[in-house]
PDB file of C-alpha atoms in Angstrom:
ATOM      1  CA  ARG E 403      47.465  27.983  49.037  1.00 49.00           C
ATOM      2  CA  GLU E 404      45.153  30.550  47.667  1.00 57.00           C
ATOM      3  CA  ASP E 405      41.466  30.311  48.760  1.00 62.00           C
ATOM      4  CA  PRO E 406      39.961  33.583  47.291  1.00 67.00           C
ATOM      5  CA  GLY E 407      36.477  32.026  47.196  1.00 71.00           C
ATOM      6  CA  GLY E 408      36.671  30.635  50.726  1.00 79.00           C
ATOM      7  CA  GLU E 409      35.793  27.014  49.479  1.00 81.00           C
ATOM      8  CA  VAL E 410      38.573  25.455  51.691  1.00 80.00           C
ATOM      9  CA  GLU E 411      37.226  27.492  54.875  1.00 80.00           C
ATOM     10  CA  GLN E 412      33.559  26.370  54.112  1.00 84.00           C
ATOM     11  CA  THR E 413      34.487  22.801  53.711  1.00 79.00           C
ATOM     12  CA  MET E 414      36.350  22.822  57.170  1.00 81.00           C
ATOM     13  CA  ALA E 415      33.493  24.570  58.757  1.00 84.00           C
ATOM     14  CA  ASP E 416      30.529  22.291  57.581  1.00 87.00           C
ATOM     15  CA  GLY E 417      32.444  19.072  56.399  1.00 82.00           C
ATOM     16  CA  GLN E 418      30.887  19.189  52.710  1.00 84.00           C
ATOM     17  CA  PRO E 419      33.311  18.280  49.815  1.00 83.00           C
ATOM     18  CA  ARG E 420      33.378  21.209  47.174  1.00 82.00           C
ATOM     19  CA  THR E 421      34.771  21.788  43.663  1.00 80.00           C
ATOM     20  CA  PHE E 422      36.041  24.926  42.454  1.00 78.00           C
ATOM     21  CA  ILE E 423      38.167  26.757  39.948  1.00 76.00           C
ATOM     22  CA  GLU E 424      41.444  28.247  41.241  1.00 74.00           C
ATOM     23  CA  VAL E 425      42.843  31.294  39.266  1.00 72.00           C
ATOM     24  CA  SER E 426      46.216  32.293  40.436  1.00 70.00           C
ATOM     25  CA  ALA E 427      49.700  33.214  39.143  1.00 71.00           C
ATOM     26  CA  GLN E 428      50.414  29.491  38.913  1.00 69.00           C
ATOM     27  CA  HIS E 429      47.058  28.657  37.139  1.00 65.00           C
ATOM     28  CA  PRO E 430      46.310  31.977  35.277  1.00 69.00           C
ATOM     29  CA  SER E 431      43.842  30.028  32.925  1.00 72.00           C
ATOM     30  CA  GLY E 432      42.245  28.485  36.138  1.00 72.00           C
ATOM     31  CA  ALA E 433      42.761  24.952  37.730  1.00 75.00           C
ATOM     32  CA  LYS E 434      39.779  22.553  38.746  1.00 77.00           C
ATOM     33  CA  GLN E 435      40.126  21.833  42.317  1.00 75.00           C
ATOM     34  CA  MET E 436      38.342  19.660  44.655  1.00 78.00           C
ATOM     35  CA  VAL E 437      38.597  20.062  48.556  1.00 78.00           C
ATOM     36  CA  VAL E 438      37.588  17.240  51.091  1.00 81.00           C
ATOM     37  CA  PRO E 439      37.518  17.554  54.841  1.00 81.00           C
ATOM     38  CA  LEU E 440      40.242  15.682  56.962  1.00 79.00           C
ATOM     39  CA  ARG E 441      38.866  14.297  60.138  1.00 79.00           C
ATOM     40  CA  GLN E 442      40.748  13.243  63.258  1.00 76.00           C
ATOM     41  CA  THR E 443      39.552   9.684  62.929  1.00 80.00           C
ATOM     42  CA  ALA E 444      37.240   7.516  60.528  1.00 73.00           C
ATOM     43  CA  LEU E 445      34.160   8.310  62.404  1.00 77.00           C
ATOM     44  CA  ARG E 446      31.884  10.568  60.435  1.00 75.00           C
ATOM     45  CA  ASN E 447      31.219  13.069  63.387  1.00 79.00           C
ATOM     46  CA  SER E 448      34.843  13.122  64.462  1.00 82.00           C
ATOM     47  CA  PRO E 449      36.316  16.571  64.609  1.00 85.00           C
ATOM     48  CA  ILE E 450      37.714  18.197  61.262  1.00 81.00           C
ATOM     49  CA  ILE E 451      41.432  18.809  61.668  1.00 81.00           C
ATOM     50  CA  GLY E 452      42.172  20.000  58.177  1.00 81.00           C
ATOM     51  CA  ALA E 453      41.284  19.920  54.525  1.00 77.00           C
ATOM     52  CA  VAL E 454      42.900  17.845  51.318  1.00 77.00           C
ATOM     53  CA  VAL E 455      42.756  19.764  48.086  1.00 76.00           C
ATOM     54  CA  LEU E 456      43.148  17.794  44.987  1.00 74.00           C
ATOM     55  CA  GLU E 457      43.712  19.473  41.494  1.00 72.00           C
ATOM     56  CA  TYR E 458      41.907  17.191  38.856  1.00 68.00           C
ATOM     57  CA  THR E 459      42.384  19.352  35.642  1.00 65.00           C
ATOM     58  CA  ASN E 460      44.857  17.112  34.011  1.00 65.00           C
ATOM     59  CA  ILE E 461      42.783  13.923  35.348  1.00 60.00           C
ATOM     60  CA  GLU E 462      39.558  15.152  33.710  1.00 55.00           C
ATOM     61  CA  ARG E 463      41.364  15.888  30.395  1.00 60.00           C
ATOM     62  CA  GLN E 464      43.048  12.422  30.377  1.00 59.00           C
ATOM     63  CA  LEU E 465      39.591  10.730  31.101  1.00 57.00           C
ATOM     64  CA  PHE E 466      38.131  12.785  28.304  1.00 57.00           C
ATOM     65  CA  MET E 467      40.656  11.914  25.836  1.00 60.00           C
ATOM     66  CA  ALA E 468      40.657   8.285  26.906  1.00 59.00           C
ATOM     67  CA  ASN E 469      36.791   8.318  26.101  1.00 61.00           C
ATOM     68  CA  VAL E 470      36.667  10.565  23.143  1.00 64.00           C
ATOM     69  CA  TRP E 471      37.253   7.870  20.711  1.00 67.00           C
ATOM     70  CA  ALA E 472      34.472   5.974  22.335  1.00 69.00           C
ATOM     71  CA  LEU E 473      32.345   8.869  21.873  1.00 69.00           C
ATOM     72  CA  TYR E 474      33.183   9.107  18.310  1.00 72.00           C
ATOM     73  CA  VAL E 475      32.382   5.505  17.682  1.00 76.00           C
ATOM     74  CA  VAL E 476      29.109   5.747  19.490  1.00 78.00           C
ATOM     75  CA  GLY E 477      28.252   8.959  17.291  1.00 79.00           C
ATOM     76  CA  LEU E 478      29.211   7.354  14.210  1.00 80.00           C
ATOM     77  CA  ALA E 479      27.210   4.261  15.010  1.00 83.00           C
ATOM     78  CA  GLY E 480      24.157   6.351  15.769  1.00 82.00           C
ATOM     79  CA  LEU E 481      24.676   8.359  12.588  1.00 82.00           C
ATOM     80  CA  ALA E 482      25.021   4.918  10.667  1.00 82.00           C
ATOM     81  CA  ALA E 483      21.859   3.721  12.419  1.00 83.00           C
ATOM     82  CA  VAL E 484      19.867   6.841  11.492  1.00 82.00           C
ATOM     83  CA  VAL E 485      21.087   6.517   7.794  1.00 81.00           C
ATOM     84  CA  GLY E 486      20.256   2.824   7.690  1.00 80.00           C
ATOM     85  CA  LEU E 487      16.689   3.442   9.042  1.00 78.00           C
ATOM     86  CA  GLY E 488      16.235   6.279   6.612  1.00 78.00           C
ATOM     87  CA  TYR E 489      17.384   4.094   3.675  1.00 75.00           C
ATOM     88  CA  PHE E 490      15.157   1.390   4.762  1.00 68.00           C
ATOM     89  CA  GLY E 491      12.362   3.675   5.182  1.00 70.00           C
ATOM     90  CA  CYS E 492      12.935   4.943   1.557  1.00 73.00           C
ATOM     91  CA  ARG E 493      12.954   1.443   0.318  1.00 69.00           C
ATOM     92  CA  VAL E 494       9.639   0.657   1.929  1.00 63.00           C
ATOM     93  CA  ALA E 495       7.861   4.034   0.978  1.00 66.00           C
ATOM     94  CA  GLY E 496       9.130   3.168  -2.650  1.00 66.00           C
ATOM     95  CA  ARG E 497       7.896  -0.169  -2.793  1.00 67.00           C
ATOM     96  CA  LEU E 498       4.374   0.882  -1.256  1.00 68.00           C
ATOM     97  CA  SER E 499       4.188   3.742  -3.786  1.00 70.00           C
ATOM     98  CA  ARG E 500       4.926   1.531  -6.683  1.00 71.00           C
ATOM     99  CA  GLY E 501       2.515  -1.072  -5.647  1.00 68.00           C
ATOM    100  CA  ILE E 502      -0.227   1.370  -5.056  1.00 72.00           C
ATOM    101  CA  GLY E 503       0.617   2.941  -8.401  1.00 73.00           C
ATOM    102  CA  GLN E 504       0.211  -0.468 -10.015  1.00 72.00           C
ATOM    103  CA  VAL E 505      -3.090  -1.156  -8.365  1.00 73.00           C
ATOM    104  CA  ARG E 506      -4.394   2.408  -9.567  1.00 73.00           C
ATOM    105  CA  GLU E 507      -3.311   1.721 -13.042  1.00 75.00           C
ATOM    106  CA  GLY E 508      -5.155  -1.607 -13.026  1.00 73.00           C
ATOM    107  CA  VAL E 509      -8.205  -0.059 -11.555  1.00 74.00           C
ATOM    108  CA  LEU E 510      -8.423   2.743 -14.205  1.00 76.00           C
ATOM    109  CA  ALA E 511      -7.663   0.065 -16.998  1.00 74.00           C
ATOM    110  CA  PHE E 512     -10.439  -1.995 -15.609  1.00 70.00           C
ATOM    111  CA  ALA E 513     -12.885   0.926 -15.527  1.00 71.00           C
ATOM    112  CA  GLN E 514     -12.142   1.640 -19.123  1.00 73.00           C
ATOM    113  CA  GLY E 515     -13.354  -1.797 -20.151  1.00 71.00           C
ATOM    114  CA  ASP E 516     -10.014  -3.538 -20.173  1.00 72.00           C
ATOM    115  CA  THR E 517     -11.184  -6.762 -18.080  1.00 70.00           C
ATOM    116  CA  SER E 518      -7.910  -8.465 -19.018  1.00 75.00           C
ATOM    117  CA  VAL E 519      -5.595  -6.535 -17.076  1.00 74.00           C
ATOM    118  CA  ARG E 520      -3.899  -8.123 -14.140  1.00 75.00           C
ATOM    119  CA  ILE E 521      -1.390  -7.013 -11.540  1.00 74.00           C
ATOM    120  CA  ALA E 522       1.874  -8.855 -11.006  1.00 73.00           C
ATOM    121  CA  PRO E 523       2.038 -10.315  -7.632  1.00 68.00           C
ATOM    122  CA  LEU E 524       4.076  -8.210  -5.203  1.00 63.00           C
ATOM    123  CA  ASP E 525       5.638  -8.966  -1.754  1.00 65.00           C
ATOM    124  CA  PRO E 526       3.393 -10.698   0.957  1.00 66.00           C
ATOM    125  CA  ASP E 527       2.359  -7.611   2.764  1.00 66.00           C
ATOM    126  CA  GLU E 528      -0.841  -5.275   2.586  1.00 67.00           C
ATOM    127  CA  VAL E 529      -0.063  -4.083  -0.806  1.00 69.00           C
ATOM    128  CA  GLY E 530       0.362  -7.637  -1.962  1.00 73.00           C
ATOM    129  CA  ASP E 531      -3.012  -8.623  -0.366  1.00 75.00           C
ATOM    130  CA  LEU E 532      -4.525  -5.739  -2.248  1.00 75.00           C
ATOM    131  CA  THR E 533      -3.018  -6.792  -5.374  1.00 76.00           C
ATOM    132  CA  HIS E 534      -4.255 -10.388  -4.827  1.00 78.00           C
ATOM    133  CA  ALA E 535      -7.821  -9.243  -3.887  1.00 80.00           C
ATOM    134  CA  PHE E 536      -7.779  -6.870  -7.288  1.00 76.00           C
ATOM    135  CA  ASN E 537      -6.783  -9.972  -9.353  1.00 78.00           C
ATOM    136  CA  LYS E 538      -9.573 -12.178  -7.753  1.00 82.00           C
ATOM    137  CA  MET E 539     -12.067  -9.460  -8.308  1.00 80.00           C
ATOM    138  CA  ALA E 540     -11.051  -9.163 -11.954  1.00 79.00           C
ATOM    139  CA  ASP E 541     -11.400 -13.059 -12.570  1.00 82.00           C
ATOM    140  CA  ASP E 542     -14.799 -13.185 -10.794  1.00 82.00           C
ATOM    141  CA  LEU E 543     -15.958 -10.244 -12.843  1.00 80.00           C
ATOM    142  CA  ALA E 544     -14.543 -11.754 -16.279  1.00 79.00           C
ATOM    143  CA  GLN E 545     -16.120 -14.925 -15.215  1.00 84.00           C
ATOM    144  CA  SER E 546     -19.462 -13.319 -14.794  1.00 84.00           C
ATOM    145  CA  ARG E 547     -18.995 -11.360 -17.868  1.00 80.00           C
ATOM    146  CA  ARG E 548     -18.588 -14.627 -19.861  1.00 84.00           C
ATOM    147  CA  ALA E 549     -21.712 -16.057 -18.121  1.00 87.00           C
ATOM    148  CA  LEU E 550     -23.667 -13.046 -19.198  1.00 87.00           C
ATOM    149  CA  GLN E 551     -22.533 -13.317 -22.809  1.00 86.00           C
ATOM    150  CA  GLN E 552     -23.287 -17.031 -22.842  1.00 89.00           C
ATOM    151  CA  GLU E 553     -26.836 -15.962 -21.365  1.00 90.00           C
ATOM    152  CA  ALA E 554     -27.258 -13.415 -23.925  1.00 89.00           C
ATOM    153  CA  GLU E 555     -26.478 -15.673 -26.684  1.00 90.00           C
ATOM    154  CA  MET E 556     -28.766 -18.534 -25.612  1.00 91.00           C
ATOM    155  CA  ALA E 557     -31.570 -15.684 -25.417  1.00 91.00           C
ATOM    156  CA  ARG E 558     -30.967 -14.702 -28.793  1.00 90.00           C
ATOM    157  CA  GLN E 559     -30.937 -18.364 -30.052  1.00 91.00           C
ATOM    158  CA  ALA E 560     -34.297 -18.747 -28.253  1.00 91.00           C
ATOM    159  CA  THR E 561     -35.745 -15.789 -29.860  1.00 90.00           C
ATOM    160  CA  ARG E 562     -34.715 -16.915 -33.350  1.00 89.00           C
ATOM    161  CA  HIS E 563     -36.167 -20.216 -32.674  1.00 88.00           C
ATOM    162  CA  ALA E 564     -39.259 -18.722 -31.461  1.00 89.00           C
ATOM    163  CA  GLU E 565     -39.698 -16.693 -34.529  1.00 86.00           C
ATOM    164  CA  PHE E 566     -39.063 -19.906 -36.645  1.00 86.00           C
ATOM    165  CA  LEU E 567     -41.857 -21.776 -34.801  1.00 85.00           C
ATOM    166  CA  ALA E 568     -44.091 -18.651 -35.227  1.00 87.00           C
ATOM    167  CA  TYR E 569     -43.724 -18.215 -38.995  1.00 87.00           C
ATOM    168  CA  THR E 570     -42.732 -21.767 -40.250  1.00 89.00           C
ATOM    169  CA  ASP E 571     -44.671 -24.934 -40.876  1.00 84.00           C
ATOM    170  CA  LEU E 572     -42.725 -27.662 -38.984  1.00 80.00           C
ATOM    171  CA  LEU E 573     -43.912 -30.456 -41.392  1.00 76.00           C
ATOM    172  CA  THR E 574     -42.697 -28.969 -44.677  1.00 78.00           C
ATOM    173  CA  GLY E 575     -40.304 -25.995 -43.370  1.00 82.00           C
ATOM    174  CA  LEU E 576     -42.268 -23.646 -45.403  1.00 83.00           C
ATOM    175  CA  ALA E 577     -43.679 -20.328 -44.340  1.00 84.00           C
ATOM    176  CA  ASN E 578     -46.919 -20.800 -42.598  1.00 87.00           C
ATOM    177  CA  ARG E 579     -50.242 -18.761 -42.769  1.00 86.00           C
ATOM    178  CA  THR E 580     -48.897 -15.986 -40.393  1.00 89.00           C
ATOM    179  CA  GLN E 581     -45.783 -15.538 -42.551  1.00 87.00           C
ATOM    180  CA  LEU E 582     -47.842 -15.525 -45.683  1.00 87.00           C
ATOM    181  CA  SER E 583     -50.049 -12.653 -44.357  1.00 89.00           C
ATOM    182  CA  ASN E 584     -46.963 -10.725 -43.334  1.00 89.00           C
ATOM    183  CA  LEU E 585     -45.332 -11.327 -46.674  1.00 88.00           C
ATOM    184  CA  ILE E 586     -48.846 -10.364 -48.585  1.00 89.00           C
ATOM    185  CA  THR E 587     -48.980  -7.054 -46.623  1.00 90.00           C
ATOM    186  CA  GLN E 588     -45.472  -6.078 -47.393  1.00 90.00           C
ATOM    187  CA  ALA E 589     -45.692  -6.921 -50.883  1.00 89.00           C
ATOM    188  CA  LEU E 590     -49.009  -4.925 -51.204  1.00 91.00           C
ATOM    189  CA  GLU E 591     -47.542  -1.825 -49.307  1.00 90.00           C
ATOM    190  CA  GLN E 592     -44.266  -2.072 -51.496  1.00 90.00           C
ATOM    191  CA  ALA E 593     -46.567  -2.157 -54.639  1.00 89.00           C
ATOM    192  CA  GLU E 594     -48.684   1.025 -53.504  1.00 88.00           C
ATOM    193  CA  GLN E 595     -45.319   2.863 -52.984  1.00 90.00           C
ATOM    194  CA  SER E 596     -43.941   1.800 -56.313  1.00 90.00           C
ATOM    195  CA  GLY E 597     -46.938   1.816 -58.411  1.00 87.00           C
ATOM    196  CA  ARG E 598     -46.685  -1.479 -59.469  1.00 87.00           C
ATOM    197  CA  GLY E 599     -48.980  -4.442 -59.500  1.00 87.00           C
ATOM    198  CA  VAL E 600     -48.636  -7.761 -57.269  1.00 85.00           C
ATOM    199  CA  GLY E 601     -49.879 -11.273 -57.877  1.00 85.00           C
ATOM    200  CA  VAL E 602     -50.689 -14.255 -55.930  1.00 82.00           C
ATOM    201  CA  LEU E 603     -50.009 -17.808 -57.402  1.00 83.00           C
ATOM    202  CA  PHE E 604     -52.435 -20.346 -55.709  1.00 80.00           C
ATOM    203  CA  MET E 605     -51.596 -24.145 -56.139  1.00 78.00           C
ATOM    204  CA  ASP E 606     -53.843 -26.963 -55.398  1.00 78.00           C
ATOM    205  CA  LEU E 607     -52.280 -30.390 -54.796  1.00 76.00           C
ATOM    206  CA  ASP E 608     -54.601 -33.323 -54.994  1.00 81.00           C
ATOM    207  CA  ARG E 609     -54.849 -35.379 -51.823  1.00 78.00           C
ATOM    208  CA  PHE E 610     -52.007 -33.471 -49.984  1.00 72.00           C
ATOM    209  CA  LYS E 611     -54.546 -33.082 -46.954  1.00 73.00           C
ATOM    210  CA  ASN E 612     -54.179 -36.781 -46.514  1.00 76.00           C
ATOM    211  CA  ILE E 613     -50.156 -36.459 -46.423  1.00 71.00           C
ATOM    212  CA  ASN E 614     -50.363 -33.398 -44.264  1.00 66.00           C
ATOM    213  CA  ASP E 615     -52.669 -34.993 -41.593  1.00 66.00           C
TER     214      ASP E 615
END
């Protein structure tokens, strides 16, 4: 057997197995070889009496072909996993984007004065929690606004009642002296502006003081 690289000789000298490629007339494209020392006995330190050379080109090819389909299956499974994770990531990102977009639109509408806007409940995640928080904030602000409107209406009613008490006689429901003074002042000002006269009718009711007291 040809041994141009001296692998067989080296193995017989140091006892170390080696692999090499033999290129010869029989194997012009190269044959994968393995050389193993052959000892006199099974003891590790026994003398080397020769070497065994094994060609494993066909064995390697057969092992590769036997496992190539398994490699394809593993590769396809990995590719499917990557595609699945990418699809799942896109779904999650899309859902988060839609949820955040709805919250943003709700906030903008609320800022423009539309306190009736509410966001439809989403999945129970961080965006869903944000949606519930926004709806609760909107409900609380709407309730506070209604309370302020009620207080403002009560204040207007109190003001009107105070004006009524200030310018009206409670017994007769007629204008009191303060209101009479205001009306006379207004009439005099209008008469002066228009150049017209103004008159006051005085009526005296006998014994009305007894009824008034």
